[in-house]
mmCIF file of C-alpha atoms in Angstrom:
data_model
loop_
_atom_site.group_PDB
_atom_site.id
_atom_site.type_symbol
_atom_site.label_atom_id
_atom_site.label_comp_id
_atom_site.label_asym_id
_atom_site.label_seq_id
_atom_site.Cartn_x
_atom_site.Cartn_y
_atom_site.Cartn_z
ATOM 1 C CA MET Q 1 -24.195 3.260 18.637
ATOM 2 C CA ASP Q 2 -22.290 5.218 21.350
ATOM 3 C CA ILE Q 3 -19.264 7.251 20.556
ATOM 4 C CA CYS Q 4 -15.980 5.540 21.441
ATOM 5 C CA LYS Q 5 -14.057 7.450 24.048
ATOM 6 C CA ILE Q 6 -10.986 9.005 22.406
ATOM 7 C CA PRO Q 7 -8.018 9.380 24.809
ATOM 8 C CA GLU Q 8 -7.152 12.892 25.696
ATOM 9 C CA ASN Q 9 -3.777 12.457 27.340
ATOM 10 C CA SER Q 10 -0.879 10.039 27.416
ATOM 11 C CA SER Q 11 -2.190 8.147 30.461
ATOM 12 C CA LYS Q 12 -4.614 6.305 28.185
ATOM 13 C CA CYS Q 13 -2.519 6.592 25.031
ATOM 14 C CA THR Q 14 -1.931 2.900 24.196
ATOM 15 C CA VAL Q 15 -2.153 0.663 21.164
ATOM 16 C CA ASN Q 16 -5.494 -0.677 22.495
ATOM 17 C CA THR Q 17 -7.088 2.714 22.130
ATOM 18 C CA MET Q 18 -6.645 2.378 18.373
ATOM 19 C CA GLU Q 19 -9.742 0.252 18.292
ATOM 20 C CA CYS Q 20 -11.751 3.432 18.827
ATOM 21 C CA PHE Q 21 -10.566 4.709 15.479
ATOM 22 C CA MET Q 22 -11.723 1.532 13.573
ATOM 23 C CA VAL Q 23 -15.142 2.969 12.518
ATOM 24 C CA LEU Q 24 -16.072 0.385 9.858
ATOM 25 C CA SER Q 25 -18.639 -1.758 11.707
ATOM 26 C CA THR Q 26 -20.062 -3.938 8.913
ATOM 27 C CA GLN Q 27 -18.554 -6.376 6.498
ATOM 28 C CA ALA Q 28 -20.145 -4.424 3.548
ATOM 29 C CA GLN Q 29 -18.306 -1.217 4.616
ATOM 30 C CA LYS Q 30 -15.034 -3.054 4.768
ATOM 31 C CA ILE Q 31 -15.504 -4.644 1.409
ATOM 32 C CA SER Q 32 -16.438 -1.274 -0.137
ATOM 33 C CA ILE Q 33 -13.364 0.376 1.275
ATOM 34 C CA ALA Q 34 -11.092 -2.452 0.187
ATOM 35 C CA THR Q 35 -12.536 -2.416 -3.322
ATOM 36 C CA LEU Q 36 -12.202 1.305 -3.743
ATOM 37 C CA CYS Q 37 -8.630 1.361 -2.381
ATOM 38 C CA GLY Q 38 -7.629 -1.625 -4.535
ATOM 39 C CA LEU Q 39 -9.143 -0.184 -7.761
ATOM 40 C CA PHE Q 40 -7.998 3.429 -7.284
ATOM 41 C CA GLY Q 41 -4.598 2.422 -5.865
ATOM 42 C CA THR Q 42 -3.713 0.037 -8.694
ATOM 43 C CA LEU Q 43 -4.889 2.421 -11.383
ATOM 44 C CA CYS Q 44 -3.028 5.281 -9.750
ATOM 45 C CA VAL Q 45 0.310 3.449 -9.566
ATOM 46 C CA PHE Q 46 -0.035 2.164 -13.127
ATOM 47 C CA GLU Q 47 -1.019 5.558 -14.649
ATOM 48 C CA ASN Q 48 1.513 7.650 -12.837
ATOM 49 C CA SER Q 49 4.251 5.146 -13.582
ATOM 50 C CA LEU Q 50 3.315 5.419 -17.227
ATOM 51 C CA VAL Q 51 3.536 9.222 -16.952
ATOM 52 C CA LEU Q 52 7.031 8.900 -15.542
ATOM 53 C CA TYR Q 53 8.061 6.528 -18.279
ATOM 54 C CA LEU Q 54 6.687 8.895 -20.978
ATOM 55 C CA ILE Q 55 8.504 11.880 -19.478
ATOM 56 C CA PHE Q 56 11.895 10.327 -19.013
ATOM 57 C CA SER Q 57 11.932 8.211 -22.085
ATOM 58 C CA SER Q 58 11.712 11.339 -24.232
ATOM 59 C CA PRO Q 59 14.638 13.794 -24.336
ATOM 60 C CA GLY Q 60 12.276 16.554 -25.322
ATOM 61 C CA THR Q 61 10.188 16.252 -22.149
ATOM 62 C CA ARG Q 62 12.665 15.203 -19.441
ATOM 63 C CA ARG Q 63 14.778 18.387 -19.993
ATOM 64 C CA LYS Q 64 11.885 20.776 -19.529
ATOM 65 C CA PRO Q 65 11.295 22.183 -16.008
ATOM 66 C CA SER Q 66 7.462 21.906 -16.443
ATOM 67 C CA TYR Q 67 7.684 18.117 -16.907
ATOM 68 C CA ILE Q 68 10.283 17.812 -14.136
ATOM 69 C CA PHE Q 69 7.590 19.240 -11.814
ATOM 70 C CA ILE Q 70 4.923 17.024 -13.313
ATOM 71 C CA SER Q 71 7.158 14.005 -12.771
ATOM 72 C CA SER Q 72 7.535 15.057 -9.171
ATOM 73 C CA LEU Q 73 3.733 15.193 -8.903
ATOM 74 C CA ALA Q 74 3.444 11.681 -10.387
ATOM 75 C CA LEU Q 75 6.086 10.311 -7.992
ATOM 76 C CA ALA Q 76 4.318 11.804 -5.045
ATOM 77 C CA ASP Q 77 1.033 10.227 -6.126
ATOM 78 C CA ILE Q 78 2.607 6.875 -6.533
ATOM 79 C CA LEU Q 79 4.190 6.972 -3.019
ATOM 80 C CA ALA Q 80 0.975 8.279 -1.450
ATOM 81 C CA SER Q 81 -1.064 5.538 -3.102
ATOM 82 C CA ILE Q 82 1.160 2.700 -2.064
ATOM 83 C CA ILE Q 83 1.619 3.958 1.579
ATOM 84 C CA PHE Q 84 -2.068 4.936 1.926
ATOM 85 C CA VAL Q 85 -3.593 1.811 0.627
ATOM 86 C CA CYS Q 86 -1.381 -0.477 2.614
ATOM 87 C CA SER Q 87 -1.768 1.362 5.926
ATOM 88 C CA PHE Q 88 -5.562 2.199 5.439
ATOM 89 C CA VAL Q 89 -6.647 -1.249 4.441
ATOM 90 C CA ASN Q 90 -4.596 -3.000 7.173
ATOM 91 C CA PHE Q 91 -6.110 -0.667 9.773
ATOM 92 C CA HIS Q 92 -9.732 -0.223 8.773
ATOM 93 C CA VAL Q 93 -10.379 -3.562 6.912
ATOM 94 C CA PHE Q 94 -8.143 -6.119 8.647
ATOM 95 C CA ASN Q 95 -8.187 -4.248 11.989
ATOM 96 C CA LYS Q 96 -4.446 -4.808 12.567
ATOM 97 C CA THR Q 97 -2.996 -3.145 15.674
ATOM 98 C CA ASP Q 98 0.115 -5.305 15.985
ATOM 99 C CA PHE Q 99 2.463 -2.364 15.473
ATOM 100 C CA SER Q 100 3.902 0.317 17.676
ATOM 101 C CA LYS Q 101 3.095 4.031 17.894
ATOM 102 C CA GLU Q 102 6.199 4.904 15.995
ATOM 103 C CA THR Q 103 5.258 2.619 13.081
ATOM 104 C CA PHE Q 104 1.824 4.190 12.732
ATOM 105 C CA LEU Q 105 3.288 7.704 12.906
ATOM 106 C CA LEU Q 106 5.844 6.758 10.317
ATOM 107 C CA GLN Q 107 3.143 5.545 7.957
ATOM 108 C CA LEU Q 108 1.111 8.681 8.556
ATOM 109 C CA GLY Q 109 4.185 10.882 7.953
ATOM 110 C CA GLY Q 110 4.752 9.059 4.591
ATOM 111 C CA VAL Q 111 1.146 9.784 3.489
ATOM 112 C CA ASN Q 112 1.433 13.494 4.670
ATOM 113 C CA THR Q 113 4.823 13.899 2.964
ATOM 114 C CA SER Q 114 3.547 12.633 -0.333
ATOM 115 C CA PHE Q 115 0.389 14.703 -0.280
ATOM 116 C CA SER Q 116 2.309 17.806 0.698
ATOM 117 C CA ALA Q 117 4.832 17.184 -1.978
ATOM 118 C CA SER Q 118 1.997 16.680 -4.541
ATOM 119 C CA LEU Q 119 0.522 20.078 -3.649
ATOM 120 C CA SER Q 120 3.989 21.731 -3.638
ATOM 121 C CA SER Q 121 4.762 20.242 -7.109
ATOM 122 C CA LEU Q 122 1.476 21.850 -8.341
ATOM 123 C CA LEU Q 123 2.609 25.161 -6.871
ATOM 124 C CA LEU Q 124 6.001 25.047 -8.650
ATOM 125 C CA THR Q 125 4.273 24.062 -11.864
ATOM 126 C CA ALA Q 126 1.877 27.100 -11.503
ATOM 127 C CA LEU Q 127 4.878 29.396 -10.946
ATOM 128 C CA ASP Q 128 6.677 27.911 -13.991
ATOM 129 C CA ARG Q 129 3.700 28.399 -16.164
ATOM 130 C CA TYR Q 130 3.315 31.952 -14.911
ATOM 131 C CA ILE Q 131 6.935 32.849 -15.701
ATOM 132 C CA SER Q 132 6.609 31.196 -19.127
ATOM 133 C CA ILE Q 133 3.589 33.200 -20.037
ATOM 134 C CA SER Q 134 4.365 36.554 -18.414
ATOM 135 C CA ARG Q 135 8.076 36.682 -19.244
ATOM 136 C CA PRO Q 136 8.614 34.365 -22.273
ATOM 137 C CA SER Q 137 11.850 36.049 -23.420
ATOM 138 C CA GLU Q 138 13.588 35.519 -19.994
ATOM 139 C CA TYR Q 139 11.975 32.117 -19.245
ATOM 140 C CA LYS Q 140 15.013 29.993 -20.202
ATOM 141 C CA LEU Q 141 17.277 32.234 -18.022
ATOM 142 C CA LEU Q 142 15.007 32.272 -15.011
ATOM 143 C CA MET Q 143 13.823 28.636 -15.060
ATOM 144 C CA THR Q 144 16.799 26.349 -15.664
ATOM 145 C CA ARG Q 145 16.950 22.569 -15.021
ATOM 146 C CA LYS Q 146 19.399 23.198 -12.067
ATOM 147 C CA ARG Q 147 17.016 25.569 -10.440
ATOM 148 C CA ALA Q 148 14.135 23.219 -10.939
ATOM 149 C CA TRP Q 149 15.913 20.272 -9.301
ATOM 150 C CA VAL Q 150 17.022 22.519 -6.414
ATOM 151 C CA ALA Q 151 13.458 23.746 -5.834
ATOM 152 C CA LEU Q 152 12.219 20.176 -5.866
ATOM 153 C CA GLY Q 153 14.888 19.120 -3.321
ATOM 154 C CA VAL Q 154 13.970 21.909 -0.996
ATOM 155 C CA LEU Q 155 10.214 21.052 -1.457
ATOM 156 C CA TRP Q 156 10.604 17.396 -0.587
ATOM 157 C CA VAL Q 157 12.909 18.107 2.434
ATOM 158 C CA THR Q 158 10.415 20.649 3.781
ATOM 159 C CA CYS Q 159 7.421 18.392 3.354
ATOM 160 C CA ALA Q 160 9.175 15.466 4.989
ATOM 161 C CA ALA Q 161 10.323 17.668 7.905
ATOM 162 C CA VAL Q 162 6.802 18.929 8.576
ATOM 163 C CA ALA Q 163 5.293 15.502 8.232
ATOM 164 C CA SER Q 164 7.857 13.878 10.650
ATOM 165 C CA LEU Q 165 7.132 16.172 13.514
ATOM 166 C CA PRO Q 166 4.608 13.793 15.232
ATOM 167 C CA LEU Q 167 7.229 11.007 14.975
ATOM 168 C CA LEU Q 168 9.909 13.236 16.452
ATOM 169 C CA GLY Q 169 7.814 14.109 19.502
ATOM 170 C CA TRP Q 170 4.949 16.442 18.582
ATOM 171 C CA ASN Q 171 2.265 13.883 19.494
ATOM 172 C CA CYS Q 172 -0.379 13.716 22.241
ATOM 173 C CA CYS Q 173 1.393 10.707 23.882
ATOM 174 C CA THR Q 174 4.660 12.523 24.424
ATOM 175 C CA LEU Q 175 3.232 15.967 25.251
ATOM 176 C CA ASP Q 176 0.330 14.681 27.399
ATOM 177 C CA SER Q 177 -2.027 16.804 25.313
ATOM 178 C CA THR Q 178 -5.368 16.504 23.554
ATOM 179 C CA CYS Q 179 -5.459 13.846 20.907
ATOM 180 C CA SER Q 180 -7.195 14.121 17.476
ATOM 181 C CA GLU Q 181 -10.437 12.242 16.948
ATOM 182 C CA LEU Q 182 -9.493 11.215 13.425
ATOM 183 C CA PHE Q 183 -5.863 10.032 13.764
ATOM 184 C CA PRO Q 184 -4.380 7.934 16.590
ATOM 185 C CA PHE Q 185 -1.554 9.558 18.596
ATOM 186 C CA VAL Q 186 -1.852 12.852 16.675
ATOM 187 C CA ASP Q 187 -1.797 16.003 18.707
ATOM 188 C CA GLY Q 188 -4.742 18.330 18.080
ATOM 189 C CA ASN Q 189 -2.472 21.404 17.789
ATOM 190 C CA TYR Q 190 -0.282 19.620 15.240
ATOM 191 C CA LEU Q 191 -3.391 18.736 13.246
ATOM 192 C CA SER Q 192 -4.391 22.343 13.239
ATOM 193 C CA SER Q 193 -0.898 23.495 12.170
ATOM 194 C CA TRP Q 194 -0.768 20.894 9.356
ATOM 195 C CA ILE Q 195 -4.200 22.008 8.064
ATOM 196 C CA CYS Q 196 -2.995 25.667 8.042
ATOM 197 C CA PHE Q 197 0.132 24.556 6.124
ATOM 198 C CA ILE Q 198 -1.988 22.774 3.527
ATOM 199 C CA MET Q 199 -4.444 25.625 3.285
ATOM 200 C CA VAL Q 200 -1.520 28.081 2.712
ATOM 201 C CA LEU Q 201 -0.268 25.830 -0.156
ATOM 202 C CA LEU Q 202 -3.707 25.664 -1.686
ATOM 203 C CA GLY Q 203 -4.117 29.461 -1.367
ATOM 204 C CA CYS Q 204 -0.747 30.057 -3.110
ATOM 205 C CA ILE Q 205 -1.709 27.657 -5.904
ATOM 206 C CA VAL Q 206 -5.094 29.321 -6.467
ATOM 207 C CA TYR Q 207 -3.360 32.750 -6.499
ATOM 208 C CA ALA Q 208 -0.739 31.651 -8.924
ATOM 209 C CA TYR Q 209 -3.261 30.032 -11.325
ATOM 210 C CA ALA Q 210 -5.433 33.121 -11.213
ATOM 211 C CA HIS Q 211 -2.554 35.086 -12.683
ATOM 212 C CA VAL Q 212 -1.767 32.175 -15.204
ATOM 213 C CA LEU Q 213 -5.446 32.243 -16.392
ATOM 214 C CA TRP Q 214 -5.376 36.021 -16.675
ATOM 215 C CA ARG Q 215 -2.212 35.906 -18.817
ATOM 216 C CA ALA Q 216 -3.573 33.054 -20.826
ATOM 217 C CA HIS Q 217 -6.716 35.092 -21.521
ATOM 218 C CA GLN Q 218 -4.597 37.943 -22.709
ATOM 219 C CA HIS Q 219 -2.611 35.765 -25.054
ATOM 220 C CA VAL Q 220 -5.745 34.215 -26.575
ATOM 221 C CA ALA Q 221 -7.084 37.719 -27.277
ATOM 222 C CA TYR Q 222 -3.706 38.757 -28.770
ATOM 223 C CA MET Q 223 -3.547 35.692 -31.027
ATOM 224 C CA GLU Q 224 -7.177 36.291 -32.202
ATOM 225 C CA LYS Q 225 -6.235 39.872 -32.955
ATOM 226 C CA HIS Q 226 -3.162 39.198 -34.831
ATOM 227 C CA GLN Q 227 -3.953 36.039 -36.864
ATOM 228 C CA ALA Q 228 -2.093 37.257 -39.794
ATOM 229 C CA GLN Q 229 1.142 37.297 -37.788
ATOM 230 C CA ALA Q 230 0.737 33.733 -36.707
ATOM 231 C CA GLY Q 231 4.042 31.951 -36.391
ATOM 232 C CA LYS Q 232 6.449 30.291 -34.013
ATOM 233 C CA GLN Q 233 5.734 32.760 -31.221
ATOM 234 C CA ASN Q 234 1.938 32.168 -31.445
ATOM 235 C CA THR Q 235 2.430 28.449 -31.535
ATOM 236 C CA ARG Q 236 4.411 28.670 -28.308
ATOM 237 C CA MET Q 237 1.737 30.807 -26.788
ATOM 238 C CA ARG Q 238 -0.936 28.281 -27.763
ATOM 239 C CA MET Q 239 1.131 25.512 -26.029
ATOM 240 C CA ASP Q 240 1.499 27.606 -22.921
ATOM 241 C CA VAL Q 241 -2.229 28.366 -22.779
ATOM 242 C CA MET Q 242 -3.034 24.727 -23.327
ATOM 243 C CA LEU Q 243 -0.722 23.604 -20.515
ATOM 244 C CA ALA Q 244 -2.058 26.342 -18.225
ATOM 245 C CA LYS Q 245 -5.649 25.240 -18.799
ATOM 246 C CA THR Q 246 -4.555 21.549 -18.210
ATOM 247 C CA LEU Q 247 -2.987 22.389 -14.865
ATOM 248 C CA VAL Q 248 -6.095 24.321 -13.780
ATOM 249 C CA MET Q 249 -8.153 21.196 -14.482
ATOM 250 C CA VAL Q 250 -5.691 19.276 -12.308
ATOM 251 C CA LEU Q 251 -6.088 21.919 -9.540
ATOM 252 C CA THR Q 252 -9.924 21.809 -9.819
ATOM 253 C CA VAL Q 253 -9.979 17.973 -9.388
ATOM 254 C CA LEU Q 254 -7.557 18.355 -6.451
ATOM 255 C CA VAL Q 255 -9.794 20.771 -4.615
ATOM 256 C CA LEU Q 256 -13.006 18.767 -5.243
ATOM 257 C CA CYS Q 257 -11.361 15.542 -4.009
ATOM 258 C CA TRP Q 258 -9.575 16.898 -0.871
ATOM 259 C CA SER Q 259 -12.093 19.529 0.261
ATOM 260 C CA PRO Q 260 -14.380 17.003 2.087
ATOM 261 C CA VAL Q 261 -11.384 15.600 3.999
ATOM 262 C CA LEU Q 262 -10.100 19.024 4.953
ATOM 263 C CA VAL Q 263 -13.549 20.275 6.021
ATOM 264 C CA LEU Q 264 -14.083 17.315 8.332
ATOM 265 C CA MET Q 265 -10.505 17.854 9.767
ATOM 266 C CA ILE Q 266 -11.318 21.434 10.429
ATOM 267 C CA TYR Q 267 -14.735 20.499 11.896
ATOM 268 C CA SER Q 268 -13.094 17.986 14.294
ATOM 269 C CA ILE Q 269 -10.977 20.721 15.749
ATOM 270 C CA PHE Q 270 -13.908 22.659 17.093
ATOM 271 C CA THR Q 271 -16.350 19.882 18.000
ATOM 272 C CA ARG Q 272 -16.624 16.258 18.878
ATOM 273 C CA LEU Q 273 -17.336 13.981 15.904
ATOM 274 C CA SER Q 274 -19.880 11.194 15.926
ATOM 275 C CA ASN Q 275 -19.132 7.634 14.738
ATOM 276 C CA HIS Q 276 -21.163 8.417 11.551
ATOM 277 C CA LEU Q 277 -18.958 11.449 10.695
ATOM 278 C CA ARG Q 278 -15.835 9.441 11.241
ATOM 279 C CA LYS Q 279 -17.132 6.794 8.852
ATOM 280 C CA VAL Q 280 -17.825 9.560 6.305
ATOM 281 C CA PHE Q 281 -14.248 10.742 6.782
ATOM 282 C CA ALA Q 282 -12.918 7.209 6.159
ATOM 283 C CA PHE Q 283 -14.848 6.981 2.835
ATOM 284 C CA CYS Q 284 -13.983 10.504 1.851
ATOM 285 C CA SER Q 285 -10.279 9.614 2.312
ATOM 286 C CA THR Q 286 -10.520 7.394 -0.717
ATOM 287 C CA LEU Q 287 -11.226 10.431 -2.809
ATOM 288 C CA CYS Q 288 -7.483 11.325 -2.343
ATOM 289 C CA LEU Q 289 -6.714 8.166 -4.386
ATOM 290 C CA LEU Q 290 -9.253 9.154 -7.004
ATOM 291 C CA ASN Q 291 -7.532 12.515 -7.432
ATOM 292 C CA SER Q 292 -4.161 10.815 -7.907
ATOM 293 C CA MET Q 293 -5.714 8.472 -10.551
ATOM 294 C CA VAL Q 294 -7.377 11.298 -12.486
ATOM 295 C CA ASN Q 295 -4.220 13.506 -12.799
ATOM 296 C CA PRO Q 296 -2.429 11.286 -15.399
ATOM 297 C CA ILE Q 297 -5.600 10.978 -17.510
ATOM 298 C CA ILE Q 298 -5.669 14.785 -17.710
ATOM 299 C CA TYR Q 299 -2.076 14.848 -18.794
ATOM 300 C CA ALA Q 300 -2.665 12.274 -21.542
ATOM 301 C CA LEU Q 301 -5.711 14.016 -22.901
ATOM 302 C CA ARG Q 302 -4.471 17.587 -22.662
ATOM 303 C CA SER Q 303 -0.628 17.521 -23.159
ATOM 304 C CA LYS Q 304 0.223 17.078 -26.765
ATOM 305 C CA GLU Q 305 3.735 15.980 -25.994
ATOM 306 C CA LEU Q 306 2.752 13.241 -23.618
ATOM 307 C CA TYR Q 307 -0.161 12.188 -25.705
ATOM 308 C CA SER Q 308 2.147 11.918 -28.787
ATOM 309 C CA SER Q 309 4.603 9.826 -26.719
ATOM 310 C CA LEU Q 310 1.773 7.656 -25.508
ATOM 311 C CA ARG Q 311 0.622 6.987 -29.128
ATOM 312 C CA MET Q 312 4.165 6.022 -30.104
ATOM 313 C CA VAL Q 313 4.390 3.564 -27.114
ATOM 314 C CA PHE Q 314 1.133 1.920 -28.125
ATOM 315 C CA SER Q 315 2.223 1.809 -31.792
ATOM 316 C CA ARG Q 316 5.450 0.174 -30.799
ATOM 317 C CA PHE Q 317 3.614 -2.257 -28.643
ATOM 318 C CA ARG Q 318 1.148 -3.176 -31.394
ATOM 319 C CA ARG Q 319 4.014 -3.718 -33.848
ATOM 320 C CA GLN Q 320 5.798 -5.997 -31.453
ATOM 321 C CA LEU Q 321 2.601 -7.921 -30.733
ATOM 322 C CA LYS Q 322 1.912 -8.329 -34.507
ATOM 323 C CA THR Q 323 5.373 -9.442 -35.105
ATOM 324 C CA SER Q 324 5.184 -12.070 -32.343
ATOM 325 C CA GLU Q 325 1.924 -13.343 -33.714
ATOM 326 C CA GLU Q 326 3.251 -13.553 -37.303
ATOM 327 C CA SER Q 327 6.461 -15.220 -36.294
ATOM 328 C CA PRO Q 328 5.031 -18.821 -35.795
ATOM 329 C CA GLU Q 329 3.083 -18.482 -39.109
ATOM 330 C CA THR Q 330 6.214 -17.381 -40.906
ATOM 331 C CA GLU Q 331 8.185 -20.275 -39.439
ATOM 332 C CA THR Q 332 5.413 -22.757 -40.408
ATOM 333 C CA THR Q 333 5.365 -21.356 -43.969
ATOM 334 C CA HIS Q 334 9.141 -21.654 -44.115
ATOM 335 C CA LYS Q 335 9.096 -25.306 -42.989
ATOM 336 C CA SER Q 336 6.292 -26.132 -45.573
ATOM 337 C CA SER Q 337 8.333 -24.552 -48.345
ATOM 338 C CA VAL Q 338 11.398 -26.638 -47.369
ATOM 339 C CA ILE Q 339 9.332 -29.866 -47.324
ATOM 340 C CA GLU Q 340 7.773 -29.017 -50.767
ATOM 341 C CA THR Q 341 11.278 -28.349 -52.080
#
């Protein structure tokens, strides 16, 4: 199958050229993409919504900066899942092109904003854990709720500003420049800049977590050496170490799920992609949903506070279900007693 000609300048930058980016050629491929997006997207929204409920329904968790950052991550994953699934399925499965360039760039900006905010939330969480482990006596003074919310506000505004640049004019149609082979209307230079931005975020996260792991290792060695002095301080150390390891697991899953997409993006900058590679890119994009779906599972299994809240929610649900099932029987028994009387 020949490679579809991707427009290189604004003279051919029309909605009709979007057909070149619809790389799914068979019905089986479309059904596979739709199934993956539907399954991962639904589970992602449900699980992350549950995480937000568990965090904000408990006064003990919603006041902690660590869980404020985790709630930001969950919110970013929810938004990314909804926007990504709707736009991705409409474009690749239903082949809809009845929208303007601005609408497409707005949808793409929403996905980019959510993903960038997700990464940035992980970075803030890594910094929060590093301060908690390296300077525990000053942690409450350095990391307050006000500073956490201000940091999140700056984070989301920055991510939204970077993601909206194509919509504001940095696109190949407006600049009459080289277009990307992976995204319609996206300027090649912008794609390179966005990849650099994401790589910087990933590098900072890896660097921060390296220090967190090093401090966690030191605390584990300290606790093993001073078992006789076990107390409240050691209990707090164990919780910090546990949360640090949990967030490293989140980072590992993030890198594994997003590295194929980033590698293909980088590869597209230096050479022309075949239709086969662009199909691979389309399927690899669904790994982003898988990452957002796995994160809440890691929280539930590794965070004792969230796991305890989850058990309480299920216990309350079972009690309500049991009460609703017993109510008709109780009412029937009461009526029988009245009749017998």
